[in-house]
CSV table of C-alpha atoms in Angstrom, one decimal:
chain,number,residue,atom,x,y,z
L,12,UNK,CA,-0.1,0.2,-0.2
L,13,UNK,CA,1.3,3.6,-0.9
L,14,UNK,CA,2.5,5.8,2.3
L,15,UNK,CA,-0.6,7.7,3.6
L,16,UNK,CA,0.4,10.8,6.7
L,17,UNK,CA,-1.7,13.0,8.2
L,18,UNK,CA,-0.5,16.3,6.6
L,19,UNK,CA,-2.1,19.1,8.3
L,20,UNK,CA,-5.1,19.7,11.0
L,21,UNK,CA,-7.8,22.4,10.4
L,22,UNK,CA,-9.5,24.9,12.7
L,23,UNK,CA,-12.1,27.3,11.4
L,24,UNK,CA,-11.4,30.8,13.2
L,25,UNK,CA,-13.0,34.1,13.2
L,26,UNK,CA,-10.0,36.2,12.2
L,27,UNK,CA,-6.7,34.8,10.3
L,28,UNK,CA,-4.6,37.8,11.1
L,29,UNK,CA,-5.4,37.7,14.9
L,30,UNK,CA,-5.1,33.9,14.7
L,31,UNK,CA,-1.7,34.1,13.0
L,32,UNK,CA,-1.0,36.5,15.7
L,33,UNK,CA,-2.2,34.5,18.6
L,34,UNK,CA,0.2,31.3,17.1
L,35,UNK,CA,3.3,32.5,16.0
L,36,UNK,CA,3.4,35.8,18.9
L,37,UNK,CA,1.9,33.7,21.8
L,38,UNK,CA,2.4,30.4,20.7
L,39,UNK,CA,6.0,30.9,19.4
L,40,UNK,CA,5.2,28.8,16.2
L,41,UNK,CA,6.3,29.1,12.6
L,42,UNK,CA,4.0,30.1,9.5
L,43,UNK,CA,4.4,26.9,7.2
L,44,UNK,CA,2.1,28.3,4.6
L,45,UNK,CA,1.2,32.0,4.1
L,46,UNK,CA,-0.7,31.9,0.4
L,47,UNK,CA,-3.3,34.0,-1.1
L,48,UNK,CA,-4.9,33.1,-4.2
L,49,UNK,CA,-6.7,36.5,-5.3
L,50,UNK,CA,-9.0,34.5,-7.9
L,51,UNK,CA,-10.7,32.4,-5.1
L,52,UNK,CA,-10.4,35.3,-2.7
L,53,UNK,CA,-9.0,32.4,-0.5
L,54,UNK,CA,-6.1,32.4,1.8
L,55,UNK,CA,-3.8,29.5,2.8
L,56,UNK,CA,-2.9,30.0,5.9
L,57,UNK,CA,-0.9,26.8,8.1
L,58,UNK,CA,1.0,27.2,11.3
L,59,UNK,CA,2.9,24.8,13.0
L,60,UNK,CA,5.4,24.0,16.3
L,61,UNK,CA,8.8,25.0,15.1
L,62,UNK,CA,11.6,23.1,13.6
L,63,UNK,CA,9.4,19.8,12.7
L,64,UNK,CA,7.7,18.1,10.3
L,65,UNK,CA,4.4,16.8,11.7
L,66,UNK,CA,1.4,18.2,10.7
L,67,UNK,CA,0.5,21.4,10.7
L,68,UNK,CA,-2.5,23.3,11.5
L,69,UNK,CA,-4.3,25.1,9.1
L,70,UNK,CA,-6.0,28.4,10.2
L,71,UNK,CA,-9.7,28.5,8.2
L,72,UNK,CA,-11.6,31.5,8.3
L,73,UNK,CA,-15.5,30.5,8.8
L,74,UNK,CA,-16.6,30.3,5.8
L,75,UNK,CA,-19.6,32.0,3.9
L,76,UNK,CA,-21.2,32.1,0.3
L,77,UNK,CA,-21.3,30.1,-1.4
L,78,UNK,CA,-20.1,27.2,0.9
L,79,UNK,CA,-22.5,28.0,3.8
L,80,UNK,CA,-25.5,30.7,3.9
L,81,UNK,CA,-25.5,33.5,5.9
L,82,UNK,CA,-27.6,31.5,9.0
L,83,UNK,CA,-25.3,28.7,8.7
L,84,UNK,CA,-21.9,30.9,8.7
L,85,UNK,CA,-23.3,32.3,11.6
L,86,UNK,CA,-23.9,29.2,13.6
L,87,UNK,CA,-20.8,27.8,12.8
L,88,UNK,CA,-19.0,30.9,14.3
L,89,UNK,CA,-21.0,30.4,17.5
L,90,UNK,CA,-20.0,27.0,17.9
L,91,UNK,CA,-16.6,27.5,17.4
L,92,UNK,CA,-16.0,30.8,19.6
L,93,UNK,CA,-18.3,27.9,22.5
L,94,UNK,CA,-15.4,25.6,22.1
L,95,UNK,CA,-17.5,23.0,19.9
L,96,UNK,CA,-15.3,23.2,17.0
L,97,UNK,CA,-12.3,20.8,18.2
L,98,UNK,CA,-9.4,20.0,19.5
L,99,UNK,CA,-6.3,20.1,19.5
L,100,UNK,CA,-3.9,18.0,21.4
L,101,UNK,CA,-0.2,19.2,22.5
L,102,UNK,CA,1.9,17.2,23.5
L,103,UNK,CA,5.2,18.6,26.0
L,104,UNK,CA,8.2,17.1,27.9
L,105,UNK,CA,7.4,19.6,30.6
L,106,UNK,CA,3.9,20.8,31.1
L,107,UNK,CA,4.8,23.2,34.0
L,108,UNK,CA,7.8,24.8,32.3
L,109,UNK,CA,5.6,25.0,29.1
L,110,UNK,CA,2.7,26.5,31.3
L,111,UNK,CA,4.8,29.2,32.5
L,112,UNK,CA,6.6,30.3,29.2
L,113,UNK,CA,3.2,30.1,27.4
L,114,UNK,CA,0.9,32.3,30.7
L,115,UNK,CA,4.3,34.9,30.2
L,116,UNK,CA,3.8,35.4,26.4
L,117,UNK,CA,0.1,36.3,27.4
L,118,UNK,CA,-1.8,32.2,26.8
L,119,UNK,CA,-4.6,32.8,29.2
L,120,UNK,CA,-4.9,29.5,30.7
L,121,UNK,CA,-8.3,27.4,31.9
L,122,UNK,CA,-6.5,25.2,34.4
L,123,UNK,CA,-3.1,24.9,36.2
L,124,UNK,CA,-1.1,21.8,35.2
L,125,UNK,CA,-3.1,19.4,37.1
L,126,UNK,CA,-2.4,15.6,37.8
L,127,UNK,CA,-4.3,12.9,35.8
L,128,UNK,CA,-3.7,9.2,35.5
L,129,UNK,CA,-2.6,9.6,32.2
L,130,UNK,CA,0.1,12.9,32.9
L,131,UNK,CA,-0.2,16.0,33.5
L,132,UNK,CA,-2.6,18.7,32.0
L,133,UNK,CA,-3.9,21.8,31.3
L,134,UNK,CA,-5.8,23.5,28.6
L,135,UNK,CA,-6.2,27.2,26.7
L,136,UNK,CA,-8.5,28.4,23.6
L,137,UNK,CA,-7.0,30.6,20.7
L,138,UNK,CA,-8.8,33.6,20.0
L,139,UNK,CA,-11.5,32.4,17.9
L,140,UNK,CA,-12.5,30.0,21.1
L,141,UNK,CA,-10.9,26.5,19.9
L,142,UNK,CA,-10.4,24.3,22.6
L,143,UNK,CA,-5.8,23.4,22.8
L,144,UNK,CA,-4.7,20.5,25.7
L,145,UNK,CA,-1.7,20.9,26.6
L,146,UNK,CA,0.0,17.1,28.1
L,147,UNK,CA,2.7,16.1,29.8
L,148,UNK,CA,2.3,12.4,29.3
L,149,UNK,CA,3.4,9.7,31.8
L,150,UNK,CA,3.0,6.2,32.1
L,151,UNK,CA,-1.0,5.5,32.4
L,152,UNK,CA,-1.3,4.8,36.3
L,153,UNK,CA,-5.5,4.7,38.1
L,154,UNK,CA,-4.2,5.3,41.2
L,155,UNK,CA,-2.7,8.7,40.4
L,156,UNK,CA,-5.1,12.1,40.5
């Protein structure tokens, strides 16, 4: 079978420039692609943690016409703002250090790093409302709380 891998994932965002600033300035990520296709009135914007070759995150504007009618677009925008657009799971080797560094850059966390049976975990949202979890994975221990 031919090789198939995940190239990118996508978040709906309310404002691509605001999202770009958050991911590059506050999270310290790099731009993988920022291409505007004038004929289609479309911007392909992809970011990722620096130095990696793993999947990127496409910051896609909530669509309007012709993809979605005005009411559906507004509904999707509202759902994204409420955190119902999906979750991005990030992994770190030191959750507390990452929490401290990102907090210093202006990331507002929903909760402090918390010990869970699977590791140490915290969460935050991007400016559009998308959920992001940051986890230091440890060996699973159902007795750990």
